[in-house]
Coordinates of N, CA, C and O in Angstrom, one line a residue:
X1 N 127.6 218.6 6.6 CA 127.7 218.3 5.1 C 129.1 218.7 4.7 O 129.7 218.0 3.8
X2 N 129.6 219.8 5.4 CA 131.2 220.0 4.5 C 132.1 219.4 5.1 O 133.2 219.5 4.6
X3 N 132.0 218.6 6.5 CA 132.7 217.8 6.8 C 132.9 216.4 6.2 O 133.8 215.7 5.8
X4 N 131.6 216.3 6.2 CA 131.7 215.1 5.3 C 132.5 215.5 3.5 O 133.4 214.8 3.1
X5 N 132.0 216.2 3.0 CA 133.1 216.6 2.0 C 134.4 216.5 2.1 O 135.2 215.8 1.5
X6 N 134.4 217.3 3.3 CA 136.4 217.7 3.8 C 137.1 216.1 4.2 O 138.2 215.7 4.0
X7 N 135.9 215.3 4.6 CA 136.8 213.8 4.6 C 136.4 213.2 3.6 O 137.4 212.5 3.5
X8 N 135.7 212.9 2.5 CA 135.8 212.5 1.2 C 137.0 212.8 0.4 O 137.7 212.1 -0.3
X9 N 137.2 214.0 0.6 CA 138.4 215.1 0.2 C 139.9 214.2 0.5 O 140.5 213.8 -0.4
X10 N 140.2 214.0 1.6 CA 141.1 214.0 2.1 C 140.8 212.4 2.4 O 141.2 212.2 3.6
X11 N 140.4 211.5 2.0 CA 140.2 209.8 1.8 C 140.6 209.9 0.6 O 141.4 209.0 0.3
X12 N 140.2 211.1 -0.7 CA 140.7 210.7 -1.6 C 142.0 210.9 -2.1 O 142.6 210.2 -2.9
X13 N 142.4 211.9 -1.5 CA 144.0 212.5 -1.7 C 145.1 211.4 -0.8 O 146.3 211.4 -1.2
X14 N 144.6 210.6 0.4 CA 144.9 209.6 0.7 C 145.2 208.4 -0.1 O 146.2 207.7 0.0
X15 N 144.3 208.1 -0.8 CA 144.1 206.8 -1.9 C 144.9 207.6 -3.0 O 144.6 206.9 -4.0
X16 N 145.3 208.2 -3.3 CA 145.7 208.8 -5.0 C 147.7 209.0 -4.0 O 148.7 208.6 -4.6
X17 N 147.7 209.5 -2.7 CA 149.3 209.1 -2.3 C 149.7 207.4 -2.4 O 150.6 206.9 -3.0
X18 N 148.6 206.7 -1.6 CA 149.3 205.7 -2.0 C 149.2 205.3 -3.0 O 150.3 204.9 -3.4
X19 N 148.2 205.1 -3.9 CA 148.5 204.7 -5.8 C 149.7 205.6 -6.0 O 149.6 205.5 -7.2
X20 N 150.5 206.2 -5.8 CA 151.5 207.1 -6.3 C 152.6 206.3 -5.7 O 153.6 206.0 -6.5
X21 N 152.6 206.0 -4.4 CA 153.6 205.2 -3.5 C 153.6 204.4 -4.2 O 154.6 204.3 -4.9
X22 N 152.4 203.1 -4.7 CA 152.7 201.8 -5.3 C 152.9 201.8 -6.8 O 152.9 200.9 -7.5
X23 N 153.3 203.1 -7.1 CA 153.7 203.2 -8.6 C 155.5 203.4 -8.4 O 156.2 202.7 -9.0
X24 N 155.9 204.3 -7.7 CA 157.5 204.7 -7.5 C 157.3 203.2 -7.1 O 157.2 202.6 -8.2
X25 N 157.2 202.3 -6.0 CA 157.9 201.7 -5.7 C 158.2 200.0 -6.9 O 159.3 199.3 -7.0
X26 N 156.7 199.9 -7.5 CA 157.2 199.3 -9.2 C 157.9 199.6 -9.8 O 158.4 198.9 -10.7
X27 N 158.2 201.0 -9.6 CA 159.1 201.6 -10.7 C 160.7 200.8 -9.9 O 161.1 199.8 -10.5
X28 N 161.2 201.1 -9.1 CA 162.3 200.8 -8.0 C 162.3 199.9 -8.2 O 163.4 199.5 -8.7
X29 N 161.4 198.9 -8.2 CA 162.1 197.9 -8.8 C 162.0 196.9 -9.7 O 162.0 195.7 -9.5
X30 N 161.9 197.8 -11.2 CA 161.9 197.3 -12.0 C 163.6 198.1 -12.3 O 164.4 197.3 -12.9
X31 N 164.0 199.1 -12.0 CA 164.7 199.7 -12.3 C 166.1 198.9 -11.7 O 167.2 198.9 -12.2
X32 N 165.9 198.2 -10.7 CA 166.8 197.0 -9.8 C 166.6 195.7 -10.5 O 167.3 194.8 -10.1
X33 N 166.1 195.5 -11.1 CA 165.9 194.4 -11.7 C 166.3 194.6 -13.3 O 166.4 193.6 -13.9
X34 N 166.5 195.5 -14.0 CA 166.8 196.1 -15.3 C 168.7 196.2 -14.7 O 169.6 196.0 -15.5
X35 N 168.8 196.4 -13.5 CA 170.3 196.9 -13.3 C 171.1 195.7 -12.6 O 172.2 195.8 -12.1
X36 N 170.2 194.0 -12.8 CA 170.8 192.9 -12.6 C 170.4 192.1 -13.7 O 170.7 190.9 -13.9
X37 N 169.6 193.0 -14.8 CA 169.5 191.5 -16.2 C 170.4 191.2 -16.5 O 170.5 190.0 -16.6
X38 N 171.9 192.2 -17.0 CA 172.7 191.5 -17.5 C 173.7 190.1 -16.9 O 174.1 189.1 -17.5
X39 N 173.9 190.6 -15.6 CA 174.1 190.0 -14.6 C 173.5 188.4 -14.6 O 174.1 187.4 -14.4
X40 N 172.1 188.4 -14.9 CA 171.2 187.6 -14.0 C 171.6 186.5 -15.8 O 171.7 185.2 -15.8
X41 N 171.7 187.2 -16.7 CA 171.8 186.5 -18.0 C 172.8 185.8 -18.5 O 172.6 185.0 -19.4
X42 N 174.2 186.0 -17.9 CA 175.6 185.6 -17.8 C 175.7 184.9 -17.0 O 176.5 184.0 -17.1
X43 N 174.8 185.0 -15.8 CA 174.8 183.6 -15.1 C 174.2 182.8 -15.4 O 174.7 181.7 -15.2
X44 N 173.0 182.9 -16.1 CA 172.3 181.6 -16.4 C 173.1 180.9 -18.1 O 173.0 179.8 -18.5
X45 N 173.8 182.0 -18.7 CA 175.0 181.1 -19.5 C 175.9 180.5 -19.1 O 176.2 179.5 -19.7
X46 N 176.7 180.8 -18.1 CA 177.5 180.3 -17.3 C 176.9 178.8 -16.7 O 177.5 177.8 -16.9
X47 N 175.7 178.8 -16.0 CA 175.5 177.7 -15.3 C 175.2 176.9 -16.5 O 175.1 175.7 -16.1
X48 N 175.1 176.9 -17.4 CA 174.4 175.6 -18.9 C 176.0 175.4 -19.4 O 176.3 174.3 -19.6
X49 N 177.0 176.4 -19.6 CA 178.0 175.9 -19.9 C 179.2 175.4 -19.5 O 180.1 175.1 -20.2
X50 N 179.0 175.2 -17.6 CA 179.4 174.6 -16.6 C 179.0 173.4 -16.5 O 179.6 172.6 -15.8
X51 N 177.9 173.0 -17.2 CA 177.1 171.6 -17.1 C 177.7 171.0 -18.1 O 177.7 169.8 -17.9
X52 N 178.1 171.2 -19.0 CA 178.4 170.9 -20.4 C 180.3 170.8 -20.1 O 180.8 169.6 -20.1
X53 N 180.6 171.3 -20.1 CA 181.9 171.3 -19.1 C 182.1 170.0 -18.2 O 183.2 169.4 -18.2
X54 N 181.0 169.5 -17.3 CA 181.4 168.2 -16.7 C 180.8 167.1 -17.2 O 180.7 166.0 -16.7
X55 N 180.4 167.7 -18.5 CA 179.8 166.5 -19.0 C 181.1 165.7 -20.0 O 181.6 164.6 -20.0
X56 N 181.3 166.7 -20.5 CA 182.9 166.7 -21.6 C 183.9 166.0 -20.8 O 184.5 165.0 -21.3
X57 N 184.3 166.5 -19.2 CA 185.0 165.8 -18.7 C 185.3 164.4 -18.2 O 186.3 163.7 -18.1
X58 N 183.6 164.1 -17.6 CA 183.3 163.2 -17.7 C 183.7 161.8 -18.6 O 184.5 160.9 -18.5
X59 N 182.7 162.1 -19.3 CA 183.5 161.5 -21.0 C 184.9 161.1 -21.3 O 185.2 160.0 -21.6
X60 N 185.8 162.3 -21.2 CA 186.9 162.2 -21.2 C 188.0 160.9 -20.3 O 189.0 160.2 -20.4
X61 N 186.9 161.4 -19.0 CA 187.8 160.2 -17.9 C 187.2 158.7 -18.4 O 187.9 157.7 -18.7
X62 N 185.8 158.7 -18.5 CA 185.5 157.2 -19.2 C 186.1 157.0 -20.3 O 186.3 155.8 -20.2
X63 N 186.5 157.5 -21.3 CA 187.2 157.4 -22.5 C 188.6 156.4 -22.0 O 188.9 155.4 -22.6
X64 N 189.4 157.0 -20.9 CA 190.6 156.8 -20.9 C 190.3 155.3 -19.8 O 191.1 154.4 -19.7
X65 N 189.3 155.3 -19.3 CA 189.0 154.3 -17.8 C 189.0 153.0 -19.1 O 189.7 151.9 -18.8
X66 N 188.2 153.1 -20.3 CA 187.7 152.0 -21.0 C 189.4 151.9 -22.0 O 189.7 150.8 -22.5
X67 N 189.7 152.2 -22.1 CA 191.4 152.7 -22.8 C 192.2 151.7 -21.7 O 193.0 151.0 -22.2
X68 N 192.2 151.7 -20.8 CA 193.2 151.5 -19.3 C 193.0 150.2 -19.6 O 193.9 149.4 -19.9
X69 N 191.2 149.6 -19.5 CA 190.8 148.4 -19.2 C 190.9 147.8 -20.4 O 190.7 146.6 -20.1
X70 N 191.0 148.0 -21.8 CA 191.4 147.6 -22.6 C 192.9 147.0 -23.5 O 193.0 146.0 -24.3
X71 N 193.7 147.7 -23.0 CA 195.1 147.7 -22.9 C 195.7 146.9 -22.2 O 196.5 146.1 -22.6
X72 N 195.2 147.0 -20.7 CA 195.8 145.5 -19.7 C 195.3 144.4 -19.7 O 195.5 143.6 -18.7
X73 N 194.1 143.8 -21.1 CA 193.7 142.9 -21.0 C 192.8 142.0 -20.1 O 192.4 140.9 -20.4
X74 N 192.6 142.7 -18.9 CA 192.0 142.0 -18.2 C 190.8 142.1 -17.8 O 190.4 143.2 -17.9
X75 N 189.5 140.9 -17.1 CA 188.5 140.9 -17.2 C 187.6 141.1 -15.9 O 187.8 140.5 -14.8
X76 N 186.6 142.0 -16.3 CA 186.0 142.1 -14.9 C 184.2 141.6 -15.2 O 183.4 142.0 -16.0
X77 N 184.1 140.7 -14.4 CA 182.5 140.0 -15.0 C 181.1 141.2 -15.3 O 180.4 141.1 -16.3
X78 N 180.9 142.3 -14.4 CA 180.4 143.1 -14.7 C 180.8 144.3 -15.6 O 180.1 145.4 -15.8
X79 N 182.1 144.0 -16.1 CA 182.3 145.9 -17.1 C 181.1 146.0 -18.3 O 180.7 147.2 -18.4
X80 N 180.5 145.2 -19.0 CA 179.3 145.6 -19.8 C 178.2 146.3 -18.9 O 177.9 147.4 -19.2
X81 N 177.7 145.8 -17.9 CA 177.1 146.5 -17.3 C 177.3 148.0 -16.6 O 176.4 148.8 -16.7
X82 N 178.5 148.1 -16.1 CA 179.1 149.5 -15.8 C 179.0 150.4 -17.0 O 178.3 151.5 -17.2
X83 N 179.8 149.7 -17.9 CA 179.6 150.6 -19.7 C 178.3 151.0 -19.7 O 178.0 152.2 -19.8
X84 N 177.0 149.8 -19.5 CA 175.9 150.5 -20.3 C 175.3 151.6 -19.1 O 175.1 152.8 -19.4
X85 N 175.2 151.2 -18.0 CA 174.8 152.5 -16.9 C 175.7 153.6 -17.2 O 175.1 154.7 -17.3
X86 N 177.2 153.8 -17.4 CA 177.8 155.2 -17.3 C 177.2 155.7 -19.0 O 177.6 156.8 -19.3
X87 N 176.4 155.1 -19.9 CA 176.3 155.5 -20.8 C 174.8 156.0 -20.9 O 174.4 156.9 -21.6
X88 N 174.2 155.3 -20.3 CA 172.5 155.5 -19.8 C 172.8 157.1 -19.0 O 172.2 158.2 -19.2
X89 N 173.5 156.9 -18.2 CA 173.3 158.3 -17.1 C 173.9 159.8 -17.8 O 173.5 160.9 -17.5
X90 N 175.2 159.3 -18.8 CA 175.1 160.3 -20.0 C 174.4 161.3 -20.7 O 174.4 162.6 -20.8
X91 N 173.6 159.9 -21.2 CA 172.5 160.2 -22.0 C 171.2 161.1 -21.2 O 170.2 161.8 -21.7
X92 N 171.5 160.8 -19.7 CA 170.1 161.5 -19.0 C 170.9 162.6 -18.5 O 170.1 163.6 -18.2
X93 N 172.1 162.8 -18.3 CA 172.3 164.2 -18.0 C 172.8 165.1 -19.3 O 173.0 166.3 -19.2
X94 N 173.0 164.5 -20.3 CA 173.3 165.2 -21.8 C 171.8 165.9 -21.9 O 171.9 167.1 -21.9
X95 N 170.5 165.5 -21.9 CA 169.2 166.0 -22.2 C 169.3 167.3 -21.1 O 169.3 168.5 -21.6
X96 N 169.4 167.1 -19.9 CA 169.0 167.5 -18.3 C 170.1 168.8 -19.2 O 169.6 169.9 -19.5
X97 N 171.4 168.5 -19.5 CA 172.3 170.0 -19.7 C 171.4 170.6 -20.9 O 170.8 171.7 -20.9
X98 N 171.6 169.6 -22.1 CA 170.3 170.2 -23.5 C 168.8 171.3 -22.8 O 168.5 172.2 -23.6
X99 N 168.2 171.2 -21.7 CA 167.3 171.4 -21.8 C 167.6 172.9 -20.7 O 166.9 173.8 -20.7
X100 N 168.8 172.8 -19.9 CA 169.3 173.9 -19.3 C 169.6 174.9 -20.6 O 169.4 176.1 -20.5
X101 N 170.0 174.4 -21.7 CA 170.9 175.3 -22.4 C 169.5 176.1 -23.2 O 169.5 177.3 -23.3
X102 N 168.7 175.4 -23.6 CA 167.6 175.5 -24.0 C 166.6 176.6 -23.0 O 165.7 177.3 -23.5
X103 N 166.9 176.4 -21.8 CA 165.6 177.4 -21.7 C 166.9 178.8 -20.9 O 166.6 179.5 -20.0
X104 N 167.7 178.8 -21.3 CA 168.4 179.9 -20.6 C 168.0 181.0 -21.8 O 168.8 181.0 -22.7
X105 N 167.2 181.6 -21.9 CA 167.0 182.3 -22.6 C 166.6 183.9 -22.0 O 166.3 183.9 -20.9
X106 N 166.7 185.2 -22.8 CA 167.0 186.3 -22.3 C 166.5 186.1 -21.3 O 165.4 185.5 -21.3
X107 N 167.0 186.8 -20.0 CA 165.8 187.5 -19.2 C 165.3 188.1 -18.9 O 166.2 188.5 -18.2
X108 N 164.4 189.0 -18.7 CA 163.6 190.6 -19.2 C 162.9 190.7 -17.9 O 162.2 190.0 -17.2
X109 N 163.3 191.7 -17.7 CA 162.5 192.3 -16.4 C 160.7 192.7 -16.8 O 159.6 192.5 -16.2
X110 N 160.9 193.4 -18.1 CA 159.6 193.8 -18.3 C 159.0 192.5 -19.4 O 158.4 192.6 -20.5
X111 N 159.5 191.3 -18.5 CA 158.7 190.2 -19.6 C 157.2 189.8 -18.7 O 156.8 190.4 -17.8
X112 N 156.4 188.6 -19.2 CA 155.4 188.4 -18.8 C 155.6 188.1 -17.0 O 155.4 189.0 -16.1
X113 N 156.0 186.9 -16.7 CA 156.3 186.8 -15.6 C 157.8 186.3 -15.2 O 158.3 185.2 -15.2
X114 N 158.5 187.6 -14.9 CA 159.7 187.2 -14.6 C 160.4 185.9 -13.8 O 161.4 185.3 -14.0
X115 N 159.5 185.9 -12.9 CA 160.4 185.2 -11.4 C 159.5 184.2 -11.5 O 159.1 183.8 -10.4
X116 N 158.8 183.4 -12.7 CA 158.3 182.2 -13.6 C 159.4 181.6 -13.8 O 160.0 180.7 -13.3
X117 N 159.7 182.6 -15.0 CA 161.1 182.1 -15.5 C 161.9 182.0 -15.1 O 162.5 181.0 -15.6
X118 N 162.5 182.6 -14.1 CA 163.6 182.2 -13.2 C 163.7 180.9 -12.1 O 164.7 180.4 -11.5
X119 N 162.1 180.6 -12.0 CA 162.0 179.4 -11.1 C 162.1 178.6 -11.8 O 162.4 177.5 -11.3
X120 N 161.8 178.7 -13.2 CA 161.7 177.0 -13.9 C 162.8 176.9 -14.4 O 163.0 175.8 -15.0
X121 N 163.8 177.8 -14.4 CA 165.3 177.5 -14.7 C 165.9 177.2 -13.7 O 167.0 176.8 -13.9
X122 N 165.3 177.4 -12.2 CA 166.4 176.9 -11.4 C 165.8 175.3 -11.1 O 166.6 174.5 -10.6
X123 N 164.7 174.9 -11.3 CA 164.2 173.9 -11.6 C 164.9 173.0 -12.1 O 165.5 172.1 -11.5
X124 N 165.0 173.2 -13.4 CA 165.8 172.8 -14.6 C 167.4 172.3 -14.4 O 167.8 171.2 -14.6
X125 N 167.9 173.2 -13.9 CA 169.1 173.5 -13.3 C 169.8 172.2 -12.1 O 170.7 171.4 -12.2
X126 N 168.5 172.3 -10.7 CA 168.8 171.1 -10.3 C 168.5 170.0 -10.8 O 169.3 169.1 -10.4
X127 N 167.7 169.6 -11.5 CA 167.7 168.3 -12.3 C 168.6 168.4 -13.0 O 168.6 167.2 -13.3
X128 N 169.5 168.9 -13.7 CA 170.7 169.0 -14.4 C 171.8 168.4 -13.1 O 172.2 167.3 -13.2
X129 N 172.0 168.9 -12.5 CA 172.8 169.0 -11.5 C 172.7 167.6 -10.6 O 173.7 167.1 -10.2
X130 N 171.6 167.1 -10.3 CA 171.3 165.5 -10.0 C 171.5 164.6 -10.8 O 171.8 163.5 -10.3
X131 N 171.3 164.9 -12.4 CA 171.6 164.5 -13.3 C 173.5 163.6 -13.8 O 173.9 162.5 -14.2
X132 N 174.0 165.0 -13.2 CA 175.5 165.0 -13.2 C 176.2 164.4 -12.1 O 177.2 163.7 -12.1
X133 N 175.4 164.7 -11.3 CA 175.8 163.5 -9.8 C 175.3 161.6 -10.6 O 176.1 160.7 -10.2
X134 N 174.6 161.4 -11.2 CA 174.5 160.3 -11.0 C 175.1 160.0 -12.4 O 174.5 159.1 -13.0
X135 N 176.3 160.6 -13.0 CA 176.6 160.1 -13.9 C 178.5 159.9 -13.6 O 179.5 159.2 -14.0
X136 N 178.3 161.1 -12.4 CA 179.6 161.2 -11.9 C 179.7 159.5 -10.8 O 180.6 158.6 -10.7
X137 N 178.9 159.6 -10.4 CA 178.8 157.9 -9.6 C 178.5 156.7 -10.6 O 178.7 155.5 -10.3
X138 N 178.0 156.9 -11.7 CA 178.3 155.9 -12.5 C 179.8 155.5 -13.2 O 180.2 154.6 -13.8
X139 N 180.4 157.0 -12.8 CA 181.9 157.0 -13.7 C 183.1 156.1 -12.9 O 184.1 155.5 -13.1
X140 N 182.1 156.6 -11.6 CA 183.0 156.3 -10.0 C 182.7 154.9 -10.1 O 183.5 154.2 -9.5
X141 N 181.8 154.4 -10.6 CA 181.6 152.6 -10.2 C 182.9 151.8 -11.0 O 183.6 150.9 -10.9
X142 N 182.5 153.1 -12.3 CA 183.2 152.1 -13.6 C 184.7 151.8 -13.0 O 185.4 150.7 -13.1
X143 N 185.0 153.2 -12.5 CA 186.4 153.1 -12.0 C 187.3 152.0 -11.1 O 188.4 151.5 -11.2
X144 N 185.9 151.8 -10.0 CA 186.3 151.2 -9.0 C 186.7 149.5 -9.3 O 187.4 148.6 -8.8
X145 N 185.7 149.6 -10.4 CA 185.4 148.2 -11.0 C 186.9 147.8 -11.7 O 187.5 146.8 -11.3
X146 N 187.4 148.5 -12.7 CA 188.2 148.5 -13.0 C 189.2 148.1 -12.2 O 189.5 146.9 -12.0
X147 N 189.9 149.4 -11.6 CA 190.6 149.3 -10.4 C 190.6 147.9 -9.8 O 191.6 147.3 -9.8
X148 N 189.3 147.2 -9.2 CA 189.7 145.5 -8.7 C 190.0 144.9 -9.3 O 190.4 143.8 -8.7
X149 N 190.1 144.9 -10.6 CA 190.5 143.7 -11.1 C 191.9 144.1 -11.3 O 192.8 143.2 -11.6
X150 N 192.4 145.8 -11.3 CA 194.2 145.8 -11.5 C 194.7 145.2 -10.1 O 195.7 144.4 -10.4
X151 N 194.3 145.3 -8.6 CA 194.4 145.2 -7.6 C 194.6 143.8 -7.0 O 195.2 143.5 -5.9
X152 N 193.6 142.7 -8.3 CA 193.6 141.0 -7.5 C 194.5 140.8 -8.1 O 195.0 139.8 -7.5
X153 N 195.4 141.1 -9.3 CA 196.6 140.7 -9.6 C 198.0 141.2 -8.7 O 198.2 142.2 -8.0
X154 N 198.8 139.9 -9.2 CA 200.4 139.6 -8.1 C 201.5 140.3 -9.1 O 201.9 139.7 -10.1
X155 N 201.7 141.1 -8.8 CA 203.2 141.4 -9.6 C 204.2 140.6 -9.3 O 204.6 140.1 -8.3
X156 N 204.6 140.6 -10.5 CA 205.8 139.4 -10.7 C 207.1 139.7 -10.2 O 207.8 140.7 -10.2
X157 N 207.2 138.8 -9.8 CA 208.7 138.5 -8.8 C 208.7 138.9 -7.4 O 209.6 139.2 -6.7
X158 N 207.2 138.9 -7.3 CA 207.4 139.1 -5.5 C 206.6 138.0 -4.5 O 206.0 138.1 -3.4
X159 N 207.0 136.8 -5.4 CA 206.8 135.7 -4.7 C 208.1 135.3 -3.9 O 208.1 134.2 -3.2

């Protein structure tokens, strides 16, 4: 009988170390994860305002591409179509960055489910990021398009 006590005993002081182990080590790392929020939160501003950054740039090169093709007068059968795709793919990576910028919101270690949130922003993120690829290859068509029709022309006097 006091054996059996003496191992009740010492089953329970067993179970009460490890509940103790699985409390320090929640603690550890919550304390590692409090000591990368700031970190973890500057980045996820950073990545929404890098998106936004090539969106702006973007824009800027079609701005000057429709400027170029306007100026030299000349005609390429498809430029309305280039125009309305680099303006469609825009429009889908303008939302894709909107919705990055949108969910970068604090991140909290002691929030409900942290590494939720962190997966549906990086989620977010690559569809941003796919987003900007296909708007950067719609910029690249417009260009190219352009570009042939400066290229089938003869400069003068080298006949």
């Amino acid at each position: 009988e006091t054996a059996k006590q003496e191992f009740e005993t010492k089953r329970e002081a067993a179970k009460d170390k490890l509940e103790a182990a699985k409390t320090q080590l929640e603690e550890n790392k919550l304390k590692i994860c409090q000591a990368r929020e700031d970190k973890i939160n500057s980045h996820m501003d950073a990545i929404a305002e890098r998106g936004q950054k090539k969106i702006d740039l973007f824009s800027t090169i079609t701005e000057r591409v429709k400027a170029f093709y306007t100026s030299k007068g000349k005609t390429l059968s498809n430029y309305d179509e280039l125009v309305a795709e680099v303006d469609a793919k825009k429009a889908a990576a303008q939302a894709a960055v909107d919705s990055v910028i949108g969910s970068s919101v604090t991140f909290d270690c002691e929030g409900d489910y942290p590494k939720g949130v962190s997966s549906e922003f990086k989620t977010k993120v690559q569809a941003m990021n796919d987003a900007l690829k296909e708007f950067r290859t719609a910029v690249k068509n417009l260009i190219v398009g352009v570009k042939s029709v400066q290229s089938t022309t003869v400069p003068e006097g080298s006949n």
